[in-house]
Amino acid sequence: SELWSIFDYLMPGFLYGYETFKKDLEIPIAKNHDEEATACLKKMVSPFILRRLKQEVLKDLPEKLEETRFARMEDKQQKLYDAQVVHMRKLLNEQNDENFQKNKMRVLAELTKIRQVCCDPTLYLENYSGGSAKREACIDLVRSAIAGEHKILLFSQFTSMLELLEEDLAAEKITYYKITGATSKE
């Protein structure tokens, strides 16, 4: 159905109306593994699909550069991290296999809290007043890249971390553009 939708946008009617496509191709392929229907669909769409192999693409790409940076937490952040790890260990040690299966979501929530403390404790605690090693290291990397006249693409799994970094960038008078799931395609 996704393939039909793409082709219907690009070439309306090429893969028939959706009901016909579904009856003649989608259901036979998806449910019955119909090789004849698969071959028919492949014959129809293959002239329009450019597929490049990984070996071909790799020739066009520069070498991947990867650098691991470590950021040492200050005492307050480290103590908070250690306390959260102790809490997590206690939670895990108190559970048997059956309880663990029931409480998987709670365990994931606790792991998320640990990750938040590592990024910036204010992601987890509103009244935290200490520093954030990762946030400070990130801004240092941004400053360094700008000094070298580079552009940066910065990712975070926490949109709230991006909001904190926005504050830091604004304070440094560094221009940026933020893209999240809430950003309109325009």
Coordinates of N, CA and C in Angstrom, one line a residue, residues 9-172:
Y9 N 0.9 9.2 -6.1 CA 1.3 10.6 -6.0 C 2.1 11.0 -7.2
L10 N 3.0 10.2 -7.6 CA 3.9 10.5 -8.7 C 3.2 10.4 -10.1
M11 N 2.5 9.3 -10.2 CA 1.9 8.9 -11.5 C 0.5 8.4 -11.2
P12 N -0.5 9.2 -10.9 CA -1.8 8.8 -10.6 C -2.4 7.8 -11.6
G13 N -3.0 6.7 -11.1 CA -3.6 5.7 -11.9 C -2.6 4.7 -12.5
F14 N -1.3 4.9 -12.4 CA -0.4 3.9 -13.0 C -0.6 2.5 -12.4
L15 N -0.7 2.4 -11.1 CA -0.9 1.1 -10.4 C -2.4 0.9 -10.1
Y16 N -3.3 1.5 -11.0 CA -4.7 1.3 -10.9 C -5.3 2.1 -9.7
G17 N -6.6 2.0 -9.5 CA -7.2 2.5 -8.2 C -6.7 1.6 -7.1
Y18 N -6.8 2.1 -5.9 CA -6.3 1.3 -4.7 C -7.1 0.0 -4.5
E19 N -8.4 0.0 -4.7 CA -9.1 -1.2 -4.5 C -8.7 -2.3 -5.5
T20 N -8.5 -1.9 -6.8 CA -8.0 -2.9 -7.8 C -6.6 -3.4 -7.4
F21 N -5.7 -2.4 -7.1 CA -4.3 -2.7 -6.7 C -4.3 -3.7 -5.5
K22 N -5.2 -3.4 -4.5 CA -5.2 -4.3 -3.3 C -5.7 -5.7 -3.7
K23 N -6.8 -5.8 -4.5 CA -7.4 -7.1 -4.9 C -6.4 -7.9 -5.8
D24 N -5.8 -7.2 -6.8 CA -5.1 -8.0 -7.8 C -3.6 -8.2 -7.4
L25 N -3.0 -7.3 -6.5 CA -1.6 -7.4 -6.3 C -1.3 -7.4 -4.8
E26 N -1.8 -6.5 -4.0 CA -1.3 -6.4 -2.6 C -1.7 -7.7 -1.8
I27 N -3.0 -8.1 -1.8 CA -3.4 -9.3 -1.1 C -2.7 -10.5 -1.6
P28 N -2.7 -10.8 -2.9 CA -2.0 -12.0 -3.4 C -0.6 -12.0 -3.0
I29 N 0.1 -10.9 -3.0 CA 1.5 -10.9 -2.7 C 1.7 -11.0 -1.2
A30 N 1.1 -10.2 -0.4 CA 1.3 -10.1 1.1 C 0.8 -11.3 1.8
K31 N -0.4 -11.8 1.4 CA -1.0 -13.0 2.1 C -0.7 -14.3 1.5
N32 N -0.7 -14.4 0.2 CA -0.5 -15.7 -0.5 C 0.9 -15.9 -1.1
H33 N 1.7 -14.9 -1.0 CA 3.1 -15.0 -1.5 C 3.0 -15.4 -3.0
D34 N 2.1 -14.8 -3.7 CA 1.9 -15.2 -5.1 C 3.0 -14.6 -6.0
E35 N 3.8 -15.6 -6.5 CA 5.0 -15.2 -7.3 C 4.7 -14.5 -8.6
E36 N 3.5 -14.9 -9.2 CA 3.1 -14.3 -10.5 C 2.7 -12.8 -10.2
A37 N 2.0 -12.6 -9.2 CA 1.6 -11.2 -8.9 C 2.9 -10.4 -8.5
T38 N 3.8 -11.0 -7.8 CA 5.1 -10.3 -7.4 C 5.8 -9.9 -8.7
A39 N 5.9 -10.9 -9.6 CA 6.7 -10.6 -10.8 C 6.0 -9.5 -11.7
C40 N 4.7 -9.5 -11.7 CA 3.9 -8.5 -12.4 C 4.2 -7.1 -11.8
L41 N 4.1 -7.0 -10.5 CA 4.3 -5.7 -9.8 C 5.8 -5.2 -10.0
K42 N 6.7 -6.2 -9.9 CA 8.1 -5.8 -10.1 C 8.4 -5.3 -11.5
K43 N 7.8 -6.0 -12.5 CA 7.9 -5.6 -13.9 C 7.3 -4.2 -14.1
M44 N 6.3 -3.8 -13.4 CA 5.6 -2.5 -13.6 C 6.5 -1.4 -13.0
V45 N 7.0 -1.6 -11.8 CA 7.7 -0.5 -11.1 C 9.2 -0.5 -11.3
S46 N 9.8 -1.6 -11.7 CA 11.3 -1.6 -11.7 C 11.9 -0.5 -12.6
P47 N 11.3 -0.1 -13.7 CA 11.9 0.9 -14.6 C 11.9 2.3 -13.9
F48 N 11.2 2.4 -12.8 CA 11.1 3.7 -12.1 C 11.9 3.8 -10.8
I49 N 12.5 2.7 -10.4 CA 13.2 2.6 -9.2 C 14.6 2.4 -9.4
L50 N 15.4 3.4 -9.0 CA 16.8 3.4 -9.1 C 17.4 2.7 -7.8
R51 N 18.1 1.7 -7.9 CA 18.6 1.0 -6.8 C 20.1 1.0 -6.9
R52 N 20.8 1.6 -6.0 CA 22.3 1.5 -6.0 C 22.8 0.6 -4.9
L53 N 23.8 -0.1 -5.3 CA 24.4 -1.0 -4.3 C 25.3 -0.3 -3.4
K54 N 25.5 -0.8 -2.2 CA 26.4 -0.2 -1.2 C 27.8 0.1 -1.8
Q55 N 28.3 -0.8 -2.5 CA 29.7 -0.6 -3.1 C 29.7 0.6 -4.0
E56 N 28.7 0.8 -4.8 CA 28.6 2.0 -5.7 C 28.5 3.3 -4.9
V57 N 27.7 3.3 -3.9 CA 27.5 4.5 -3.1 C 28.8 4.9 -2.3
L58 N 29.5 3.8 -1.8 CA 30.7 4.1 -1.0 C 31.8 4.8 -1.7
K59 N 31.8 4.7 -3.0 CA 32.8 5.4 -3.8 C 32.6 6.9 -3.8
D60 N 31.3 7.3 -3.6 CA 31.0 8.7 -3.6 C 31.1 9.4 -2.2
L61 N 31.2 8.6 -1.2 CA 31.2 9.1 0.2 C 32.6 9.3 0.7
P62 N 32.9 10.3 1.5 CA 34.2 10.5 2.1 C 34.3 9.5 3.2
E63 N 35.6 9.3 3.6 CA 35.8 8.3 4.7 C 35.1 8.8 6.0
K64 N 34.5 7.8 6.7 CA 33.8 8.2 8.0 C 34.9 8.5 9.0
L65 N 34.7 9.6 9.6 CA 35.6 10.0 10.8 C 34.8 9.9 12.0
E66 N 35.3 9.2 13.0 CA 34.6 9.1 14.2 C 35.6 9.4 15.4
E67 N 35.1 10.1 16.3 CA 36.0 10.5 17.4 C 35.1 10.4 18.7
T68 N 35.7 9.7 19.7 CA 35.0 9.5 20.9 C 35.5 10.6 21.9
R69 N 34.6 11.3 22.5 CA 35.0 12.3 23.5 C 34.4 11.9 24.8
F70 N 35.2 12.1 25.8 CA 34.7 11.8 27.2 C 34.5 13.1 27.9
A71 N 33.4 13.2 28.7 CA 33.1 14.4 29.5 C 33.0 14.0 30.9
R72 N 33.9 14.5 31.8 CA 33.8 14.1 33.2 C 32.8 14.9 33.9
M73 N 31.9 14.2 34.6 CA 30.9 14.9 35.4 C 31.5 15.6 36.6
E74 N 30.9 16.7 36.9 CA 31.3 17.4 38.2 C 30.7 16.6 39.3
D75 N 31.1 16.9 40.6 CA 30.7 16.2 41.7 C 29.1 16.0 41.9
K76 N 28.4 17.1 41.7 CA 27.0 17.1 41.9 C 26.3 16.2 40.9
Q77 N 26.7 16.3 39.7 CA 26.1 15.5 38.6 C 26.5 14.0 38.8
Q78 N 27.7 13.8 39.2 CA 28.2 12.4 39.4 C 27.5 11.7 40.6
K79 N 27.2 12.5 41.7 CA 26.5 11.9 42.8 C 25.1 11.6 42.4
L80 N 24.5 12.4 41.6 CA 23.1 12.2 41.2 C 23.1 10.9 40.3
Y81 N 24.0 10.8 39.4 CA 24.2 9.7 38.5 C 24.3 8.4 39.4
D82 N 25.3 8.4 40.3 CA 25.5 7.3 41.1 C 24.3 6.9 41.9
A83 N 23.6 7.8 42.5 CA 22.3 7.5 43.2 C 21.3 6.9 42.3
Q84 N 21.2 7.3 41.1 CA 20.2 6.8 40.2 C 20.6 5.3 39.8
V85 N 21.9 5.1 39.6 CA 22.4 3.7 39.3 C 22.1 2.8 40.5
V86 N 22.4 3.3 41.7 CA 22.1 2.5 42.9 C 20.6 2.1 43.0
H87 N 19.8 3.1 42.7 CA 18.3 2.9 42.7 C 17.9 1.9 41.7
M88 N 18.5 1.9 40.5 CA 18.2 1.0 39.5 C 18.7 -0.4 39.8
R89 N 19.9 -0.6 40.4 CA 20.3 -1.9 40.9 C 19.4 -2.5 41.9
K90 N 19.0 -1.6 42.9 CA 18.1 -2.1 43.9 C 16.8 -2.6 43.3
L91 N 16.3 -1.8 42.4 CA 15.0 -2.2 41.7 C 15.2 -3.5 41.0
L92 N 16.3 -3.7 40.3 CA 16.5 -5.0 39.6 C 16.7 -6.2 40.5
N93 N 17.4 -5.9 41.6 CA 17.7 -7.0 42.6 C 16.5 -7.5 43.3
E94 N 15.5 -6.6 43.5 CA 14.3 -7.0 44.2 C 13.3 -7.8 43.4
Q95 N 13.6 -7.9 42.1 CA 12.6 -8.6 41.2 C 13.1 -10.0 40.8
N96 N 12.1 -10.9 40.8 CA 12.4 -12.2 40.2 C 12.0 -12.1 38.7
D97 N 12.2 -13.2 38.0 CA 12.0 -13.2 36.5 C 10.5 -12.8 36.2
E98 N 9.6 -13.3 37.0 CA 8.2 -13.0 36.6 C 7.9 -11.5 36.8
N99 N 8.4 -10.9 37.9 CA 8.1 -9.5 38.2 C 8.9 -8.7 37.1
F100 N 10.1 -9.1 36.7 CA 10.8 -8.4 35.7 C 10.0 -8.3 34.4
Q101 N 9.4 -9.4 34.0 CA 8.6 -9.4 32.8 C 7.5 -8.4 32.9
K102 N 6.9 -8.3 34.1 CA 5.7 -7.4 34.3 C 6.2 -5.9 34.3
N103 N 7.4 -5.7 34.8 CA 7.8 -4.3 35.1 C 8.9 -3.8 34.0
K104 N 8.9 -4.4 32.8 CA 9.8 -4.0 31.8 C 9.7 -2.5 31.5
M105 N 8.5 -1.9 31.5 CA 8.4 -0.5 31.2 C 9.0 0.3 32.3
R106 N 8.8 -0.1 33.5 CA 9.4 0.7 34.6 C 10.9 0.7 34.6
V107 N 11.5 -0.5 34.2 CA 12.9 -0.6 34.0 C 13.4 0.3 32.9
L108 N 12.7 0.3 31.8 CA 13.1 1.2 30.7 C 13.0 2.7 31.1
A109 N 11.9 3.0 31.9 CA 11.8 4.4 32.4 C 13.0 4.8 33.3
E110 N 13.4 3.9 34.2 CA 14.6 4.1 35.1 C 15.9 4.3 34.2
L111 N 16.0 3.5 33.2 CA 17.2 3.6 32.3 C 17.2 5.0 31.6
T112 N 16.0 5.4 31.2 CA 15.8 6.7 30.6 C 16.3 7.8 31.6
K113 N 15.9 7.7 32.8 CA 16.3 8.7 33.8 C 17.8 8.8 33.9
I114 N 18.5 7.6 33.9 CA 20.0 7.6 34.0 C 20.5 8.3 32.8
R115 N 20.0 8.0 31.6 CA 20.5 8.7 30.4 C 20.2 10.2 30.4
Q116 N 19.1 10.6 31.0 CA 18.8 12.0 31.2 C 19.8 12.7 32.1
V117 N 20.1 12.0 33.2 CA 21.1 12.6 34.1 C 22.5 12.8 33.4
C118 N 22.8 11.8 32.6 CA 24.1 11.9 31.8 C 24.1 13.1 30.8
C119 N 22.9 13.3 30.2 CA 22.9 14.5 29.2 C 22.8 15.8 30.0
D120 N 21.9 15.9 30.8 CA 21.8 17.1 31.7 C 20.7 16.8 32.7
P121 N 21.1 16.9 34.0 CA 20.2 16.5 35.1 C 18.9 17.3 35.1
T122 N 18.8 18.5 34.5 CA 17.6 19.3 34.5 C 16.5 18.6 33.6
L123 N 16.9 17.6 32.7 CA 16.0 16.9 32.0 C 15.1 16.0 32.9
Y124 N 15.7 15.7 34.0 CA 15.0 14.8 35.0 C 14.6 15.5 36.2
L125 N 15.3 16.5 36.7 CA 15.0 17.2 37.9 C 14.9 18.7 37.6
E126 N 13.7 19.3 37.9 CA 13.5 20.7 37.6 C 14.4 21.6 38.4
N127 N 14.6 21.3 39.6 CA 15.4 22.2 40.5 C 16.9 21.9 40.6
Y128 N 17.4 21.2 39.7 CA 18.9 20.9 39.6 C 19.6 22.2 39.3
S129 N 20.6 22.5 40.1 CA 21.4 23.7 39.9 C 22.9 23.5 39.6
G130 N 23.3 22.3 39.4 CA 24.7 22.1 39.1 C 25.0 22.1 37.6
G131 N 26.2 21.7 37.2 CA 26.6 21.8 35.8 C 26.2 20.5 35.1
S132 N 26.5 20.5 33.8 CA 26.2 19.4 32.9 C 27.4 19.2 32.0
A133 N 28.2 18.1 32.3 CA 29.4 17.9 31.5 C 29.1 17.7 30.1
K134 N 28.1 17.0 29.7 CA 27.9 16.7 28.3 C 27.4 18.0 27.6
R135 N 26.6 18.7 28.2 CA 26.1 20.0 27.6 C 27.2 21.0 27.4
E136 N 28.1 21.1 28.4 CA 29.2 22.0 28.3 C 30.2 21.5 27.2
A137 N 30.4 20.2 27.1 CA 31.3 19.6 26.1 C 30.7 19.9 24.7
C138 N 29.4 19.7 24.6 CA 28.8 20.0 23.3 C 29.0 21.4 22.8
I139 N 28.7 22.3 23.7 CA 28.9 23.7 23.3 C 30.4 24.0 23.0
D140 N 31.3 23.4 23.7 CA 32.7 23.6 23.4 C 33.0 23.0 22.0
L141 N 32.4 21.9 21.6 CA 32.6 21.3 20.3 C 32.0 22.3 19.2
V142 N 30.9 22.9 19.5 CA 30.2 23.8 18.6 C 31.1 25.0 18.4
R143 N 31.6 25.6 19.4 CA 32.5 26.7 19.3 C 33.8 26.4 18.5
S144 N 34.3 25.2 18.8 CA 35.5 24.8 18.0 C 35.2 24.6 16.5
A145 N 34.1 24.0 16.2 CA 33.7 23.8 14.8 C 33.5 25.1 14.1
I146 N 32.8 26.1 14.8 CA 32.6 27.4 14.2 C 33.9 28.1 14.0
A147 N 34.8 28.0 14.9 CA 36.2 28.6 14.8 C 36.9 28.0 13.5
G148 N 36.6 26.8 13.2 CA 37.2 26.2 12.1 C 36.4 26.3 10.8
E149 N 35.4 27.2 10.9 CA 34.4 27.5 9.8 C 33.7 26.2 9.3
H150 N 33.3 25.4 10.2 CA 32.6 24.2 9.8 C 31.1 24.4 10.2
K151 N 30.3 23.5 9.5 CA 28.9 23.5 9.9 C 28.6 22.2 10.7
I152 N 27.6 22.2 11.5 CA 27.3 21.1 12.4 C 25.9 20.6 12.2
L153 N 25.7 19.3 12.3 CA 24.4 18.7 12.4 C 24.5 18.0 13.8
L154 N 23.6 18.4 14.7 CA 23.6 18.0 16.1 C 22.3 17.2 16.3
F155 N 22.4 16.0 16.8 CA 21.3 15.2 17.1 C 21.2 14.9 18.6
S156 N 19.9 14.8 19.1 CA 19.7 14.3 20.5 C 18.4 13.5 20.5
Q157 N 18.4 12.5 21.3 CA 17.2 11.7 21.5 C 16.2 12.4 22.4
F158 N 16.6 13.4 23.0 CA 15.7 14.2 23.9 C 15.5 15.6 23.3
T159 N 14.3 15.9 22.9 CA 14.0 17.2 22.3 C 14.2 18.3 23.4
S160 N 14.0 17.9 24.7 CA 14.2 18.8 25.8 C 15.7 19.2 25.9
M161 N 16.6 18.3 25.5 CA 18.0 18.6 25.5 C 18.3 19.6 24.4
L162 N 17.6 19.5 23.3 CA 17.8 20.5 22.2 C 17.4 21.9 22.7
E163 N 16.3 21.9 23.5 CA 15.8 23.2 24.0 C 16.9 23.8 25.0
L164 N 17.6 23.0 25.8 CA 18.6 23.5 26.6 C 19.8 24.0 25.8
L165 N 20.2 23.3 24.8 CA 21.2 23.7 23.9 C 20.9 25.0 23.2
E166 N 19.6 25.1 22.8 CA 19.2 26.4 22.2 C 19.5 27.6 23.1
E167 N 19.2 27.4 24.4 CA 19.5 28.5 25.3 C 20.9 28.8 25.3
D168 N 21.8 27.8 25.3 CA 23.2 28.0 25.3 C 23.7 28.7 24.0
L169 N 23.1 28.2 22.9 CA 23.5 28.8 21.6 C 23.1 30.3 21.5
A170 N 21.9 30.6 22.0 CA 21.4 32.0 22.0 C 22.3 32.8 22.9
A171 N 22.7 32.3 24.1 CA 23.6 33.1 25.0 C 24.9 33.3 24.3
E172 N 25.4 32.4 23.4 CA 26.6 32.6 22.7 C 26.5 33.4 21.4

